[in-house]
GROMACS .gro file of C-alpha atoms in nm:
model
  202
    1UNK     CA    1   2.975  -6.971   5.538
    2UNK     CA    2   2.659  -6.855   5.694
    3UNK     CA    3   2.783  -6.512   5.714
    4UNK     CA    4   2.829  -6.501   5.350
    5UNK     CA    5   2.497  -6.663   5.307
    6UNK     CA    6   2.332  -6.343   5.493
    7UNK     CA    7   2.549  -6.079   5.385
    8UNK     CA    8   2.461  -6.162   4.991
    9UNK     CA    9   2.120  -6.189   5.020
   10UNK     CA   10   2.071  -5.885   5.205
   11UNK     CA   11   2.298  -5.694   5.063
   12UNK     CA   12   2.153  -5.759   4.734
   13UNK     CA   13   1.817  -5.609   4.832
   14UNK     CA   14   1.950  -5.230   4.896
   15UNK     CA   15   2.040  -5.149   4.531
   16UNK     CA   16   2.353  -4.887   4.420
   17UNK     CA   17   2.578  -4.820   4.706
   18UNK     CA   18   2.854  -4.655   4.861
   19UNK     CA   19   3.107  -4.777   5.128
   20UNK     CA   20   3.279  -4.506   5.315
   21UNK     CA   21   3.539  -4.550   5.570
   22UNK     CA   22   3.694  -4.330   5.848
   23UNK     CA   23   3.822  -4.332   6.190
   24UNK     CA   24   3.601  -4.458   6.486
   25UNK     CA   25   3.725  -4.156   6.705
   26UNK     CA   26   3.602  -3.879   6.502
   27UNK     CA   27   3.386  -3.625   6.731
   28UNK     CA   28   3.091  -3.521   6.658
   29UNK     CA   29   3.205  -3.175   6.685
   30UNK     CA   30   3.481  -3.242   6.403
   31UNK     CA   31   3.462  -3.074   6.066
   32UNK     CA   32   3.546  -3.476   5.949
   33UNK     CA   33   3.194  -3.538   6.083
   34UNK     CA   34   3.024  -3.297   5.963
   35UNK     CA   35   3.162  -3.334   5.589
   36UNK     CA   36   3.099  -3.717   5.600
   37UNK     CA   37   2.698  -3.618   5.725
   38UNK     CA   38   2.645  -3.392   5.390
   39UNK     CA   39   2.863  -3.674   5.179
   40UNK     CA   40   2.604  -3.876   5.275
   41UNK     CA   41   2.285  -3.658   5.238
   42UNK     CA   42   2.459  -3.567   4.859
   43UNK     CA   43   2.473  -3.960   4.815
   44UNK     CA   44   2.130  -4.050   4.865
   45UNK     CA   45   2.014  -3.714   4.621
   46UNK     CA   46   2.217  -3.910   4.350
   47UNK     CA   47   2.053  -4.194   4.388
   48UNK     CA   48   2.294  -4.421   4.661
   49UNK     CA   49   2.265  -4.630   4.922
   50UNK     CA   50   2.501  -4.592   5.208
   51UNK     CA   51   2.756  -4.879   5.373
   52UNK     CA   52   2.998  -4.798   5.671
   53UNK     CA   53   3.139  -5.024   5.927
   54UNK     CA   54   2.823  -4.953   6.168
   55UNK     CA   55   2.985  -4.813   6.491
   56UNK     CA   56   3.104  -4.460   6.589
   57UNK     CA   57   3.257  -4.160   6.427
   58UNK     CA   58   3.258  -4.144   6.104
   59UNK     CA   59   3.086  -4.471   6.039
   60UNK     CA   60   2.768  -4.277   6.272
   61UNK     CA   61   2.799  -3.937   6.053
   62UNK     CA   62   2.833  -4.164   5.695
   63UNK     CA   63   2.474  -4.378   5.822
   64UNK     CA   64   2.308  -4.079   6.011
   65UNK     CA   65   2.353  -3.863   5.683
   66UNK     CA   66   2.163  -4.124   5.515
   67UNK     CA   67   1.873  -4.199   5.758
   68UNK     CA   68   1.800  -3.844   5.765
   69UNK     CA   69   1.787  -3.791   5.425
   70UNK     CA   70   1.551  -4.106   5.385
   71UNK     CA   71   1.811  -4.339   5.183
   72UNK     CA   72   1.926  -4.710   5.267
   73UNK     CA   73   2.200  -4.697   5.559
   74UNK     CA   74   2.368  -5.036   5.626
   75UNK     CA   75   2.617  -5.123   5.898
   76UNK     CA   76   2.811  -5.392   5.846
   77UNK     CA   77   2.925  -5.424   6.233
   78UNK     CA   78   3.232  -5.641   6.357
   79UNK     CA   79   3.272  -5.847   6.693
   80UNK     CA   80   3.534  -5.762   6.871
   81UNK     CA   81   3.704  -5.778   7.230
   82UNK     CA   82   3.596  -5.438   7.294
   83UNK     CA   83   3.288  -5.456   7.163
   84UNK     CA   84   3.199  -5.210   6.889
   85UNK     CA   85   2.808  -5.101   6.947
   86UNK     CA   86   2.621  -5.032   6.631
   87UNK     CA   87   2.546  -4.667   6.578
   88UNK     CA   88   2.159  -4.565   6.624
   89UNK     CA   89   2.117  -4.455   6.272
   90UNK     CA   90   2.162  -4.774   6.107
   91UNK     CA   91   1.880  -4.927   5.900
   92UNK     CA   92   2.010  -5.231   5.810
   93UNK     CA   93   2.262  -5.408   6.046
   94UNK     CA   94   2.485  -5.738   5.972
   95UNK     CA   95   2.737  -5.820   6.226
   96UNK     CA   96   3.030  -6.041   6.129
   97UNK     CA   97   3.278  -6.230   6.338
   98UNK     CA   98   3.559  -6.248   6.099
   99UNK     CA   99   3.714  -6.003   5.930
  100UNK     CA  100   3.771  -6.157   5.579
  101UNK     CA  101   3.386  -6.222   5.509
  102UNK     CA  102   3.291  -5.856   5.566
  103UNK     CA  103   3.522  -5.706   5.364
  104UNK     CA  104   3.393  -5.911   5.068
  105UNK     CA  105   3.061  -5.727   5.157
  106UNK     CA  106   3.238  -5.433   5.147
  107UNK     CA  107   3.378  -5.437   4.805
  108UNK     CA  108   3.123  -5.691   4.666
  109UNK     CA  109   2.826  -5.414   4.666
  110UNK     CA  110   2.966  -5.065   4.656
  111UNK     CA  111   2.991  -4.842   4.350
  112UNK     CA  112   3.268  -4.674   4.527
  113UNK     CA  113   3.468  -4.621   4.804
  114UNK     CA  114   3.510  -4.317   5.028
  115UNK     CA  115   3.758  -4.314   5.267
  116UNK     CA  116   3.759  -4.023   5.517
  117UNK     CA  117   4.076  -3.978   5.752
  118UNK     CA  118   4.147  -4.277   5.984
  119UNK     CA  119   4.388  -4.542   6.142
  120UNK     CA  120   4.521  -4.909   6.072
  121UNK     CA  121   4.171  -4.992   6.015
  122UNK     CA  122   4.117  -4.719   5.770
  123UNK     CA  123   4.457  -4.770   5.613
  124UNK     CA  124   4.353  -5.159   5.542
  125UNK     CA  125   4.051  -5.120   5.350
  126UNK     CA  126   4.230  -4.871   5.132
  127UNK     CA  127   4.549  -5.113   5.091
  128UNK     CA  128   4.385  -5.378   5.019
  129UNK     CA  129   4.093  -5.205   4.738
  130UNK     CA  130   4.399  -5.033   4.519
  131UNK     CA  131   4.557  -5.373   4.575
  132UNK     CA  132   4.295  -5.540   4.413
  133UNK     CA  133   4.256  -5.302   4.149
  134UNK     CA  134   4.642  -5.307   4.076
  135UNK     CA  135   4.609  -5.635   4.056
  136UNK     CA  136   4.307  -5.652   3.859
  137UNK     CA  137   4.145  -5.884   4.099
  138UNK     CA  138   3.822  -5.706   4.026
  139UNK     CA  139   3.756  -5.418   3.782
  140UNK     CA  140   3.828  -5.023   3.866
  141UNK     CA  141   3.589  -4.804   4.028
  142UNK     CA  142   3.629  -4.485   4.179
  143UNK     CA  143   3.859  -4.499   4.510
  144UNK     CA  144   3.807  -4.164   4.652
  145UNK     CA  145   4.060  -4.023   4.976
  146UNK     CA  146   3.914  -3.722   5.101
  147UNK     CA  147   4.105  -3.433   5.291
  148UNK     CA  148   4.400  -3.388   5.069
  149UNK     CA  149   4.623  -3.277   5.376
  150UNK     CA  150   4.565  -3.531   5.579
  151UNK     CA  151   4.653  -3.799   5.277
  152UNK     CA  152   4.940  -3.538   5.210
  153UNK     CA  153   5.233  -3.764   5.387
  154UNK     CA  154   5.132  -4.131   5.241
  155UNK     CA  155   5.111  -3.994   4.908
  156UNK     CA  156   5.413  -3.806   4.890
  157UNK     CA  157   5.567  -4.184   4.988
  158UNK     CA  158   5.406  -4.362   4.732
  159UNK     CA  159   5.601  -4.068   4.485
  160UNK     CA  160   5.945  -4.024   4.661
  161UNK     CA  161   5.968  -4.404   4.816
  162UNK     CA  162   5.725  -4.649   4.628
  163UNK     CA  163   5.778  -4.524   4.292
  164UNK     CA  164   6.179  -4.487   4.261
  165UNK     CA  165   6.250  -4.829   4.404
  166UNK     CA  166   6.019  -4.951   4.157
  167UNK     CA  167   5.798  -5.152   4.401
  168UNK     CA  168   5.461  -4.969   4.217
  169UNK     CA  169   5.452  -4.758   3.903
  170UNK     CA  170   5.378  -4.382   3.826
  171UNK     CA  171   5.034  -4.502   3.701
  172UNK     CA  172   4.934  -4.678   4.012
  173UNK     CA  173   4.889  -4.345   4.139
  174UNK     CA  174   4.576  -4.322   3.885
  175UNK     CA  175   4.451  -4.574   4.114
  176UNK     CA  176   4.266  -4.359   4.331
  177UNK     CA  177   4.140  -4.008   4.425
  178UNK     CA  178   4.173  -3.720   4.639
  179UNK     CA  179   3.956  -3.450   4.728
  180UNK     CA  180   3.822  -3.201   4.987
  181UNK     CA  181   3.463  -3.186   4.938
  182UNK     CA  182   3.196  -3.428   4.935
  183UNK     CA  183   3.084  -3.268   4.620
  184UNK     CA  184   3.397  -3.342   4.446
  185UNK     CA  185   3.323  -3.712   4.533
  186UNK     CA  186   2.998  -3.724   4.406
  187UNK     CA  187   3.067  -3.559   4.088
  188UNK     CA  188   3.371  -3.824   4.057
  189UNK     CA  189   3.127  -4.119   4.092
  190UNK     CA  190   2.873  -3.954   3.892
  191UNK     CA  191   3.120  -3.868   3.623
  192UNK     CA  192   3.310  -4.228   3.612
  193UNK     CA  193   2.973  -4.407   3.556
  194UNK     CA  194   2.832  -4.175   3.313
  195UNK     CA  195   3.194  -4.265   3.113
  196UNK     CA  196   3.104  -4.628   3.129
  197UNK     CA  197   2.728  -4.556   3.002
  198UNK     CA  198   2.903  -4.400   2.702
  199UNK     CA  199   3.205  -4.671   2.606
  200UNK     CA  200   2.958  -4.954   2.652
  201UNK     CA  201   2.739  -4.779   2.370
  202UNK     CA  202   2.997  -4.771   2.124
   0.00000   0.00000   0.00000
């Protein structure tokens, strides 16, 4: 309970935000890296906060994109066995010992979600946000997969497996995203909120 406690009230302090997600193991040297660095410095110019998982990778490029360009970056760190270190370019750290309480931070305060290319942990938060917009568990909001060839092979499952066995439907694909460049993202978010303005005025 206490981590909820903390989580809401400072997460509730930093104002529009993004969550973006990718694999631990990205290099620095990696074009991955580098992309999610500018996604970030093109986040903060619009106006956004920034939210990864705290450690390495791209979780480091996602909150060091945002310190440099002088906009809120929040880890939201995890203990584990093997001990995941925050990353040096976080701003505002929360670490959580269970897993269920910081995914609700997650979700709870981001405008969007980003998810760069990454493993089981990667593959979770994605599963679990379409899941909950299928579901309409919460409301939609842009779900954004970048690197369309990496995403190539799990989409073309959803189509050819998923879909023809009738476990989701051809619309579930409008679930979500996918892109190349961290422009493309931020005109997505940009343009999906600018739609809401609009309806909500008629």
């Amino acid at each position: 309970m206490a981590e909820f406690v903390e989580g809401f009230e400072t997460l509730s302090k930093i104002g529009p935000a993004v969550t973006v997600f990718g694999s631990a193991r990205a290099k620095r040297s990696s074009p991955t890296y580098r992309k999610a660095e500018k996604l970030a410095r093109l986040l903060v110019k619009a106006g956004y906060g920034l939210i990864s998982g705290g450690g390495p990778g791209i979780m480091e490029a996602v909150n060091k994109g945002a310190k440099e360009a002088g906009g809120e970056s929040v880890g939201l760190n995890i203990e584990l066995p093997q001990e995941q270190k925050p990353n040096p370019y976080v701003k505002t750290l929360l670490t959580f010992r269970y897993f269920f309480a910081r995914k609700v931070m997650f979700i709870k305060y981001a405008r969007a979600y980003v998810i760069f290319p990454g493993g089981y942990g990667t593959l979770d938060e994605f599963s679990e946000a379409i899941t909950l917009v299928q579901t309409k568990r919460i409301e939609r909001f842009p779900i954004i997969l970048v690197e369309k060839k990496y995403w190539q092979g799990l989409i073309d499952w959803f189509k050819e497996t998923l879909i023809p066995r009738g476990y989701i439907q051809p619309e579930d694909l409008n679930i979500f995203y996918v892109v190349d460049e961290p422009e493309q993202v931020v005109q997505i978010i940009k343009k999906f909120y600018q739609n809401q303005t609009s309806e909500g005025k008629r």
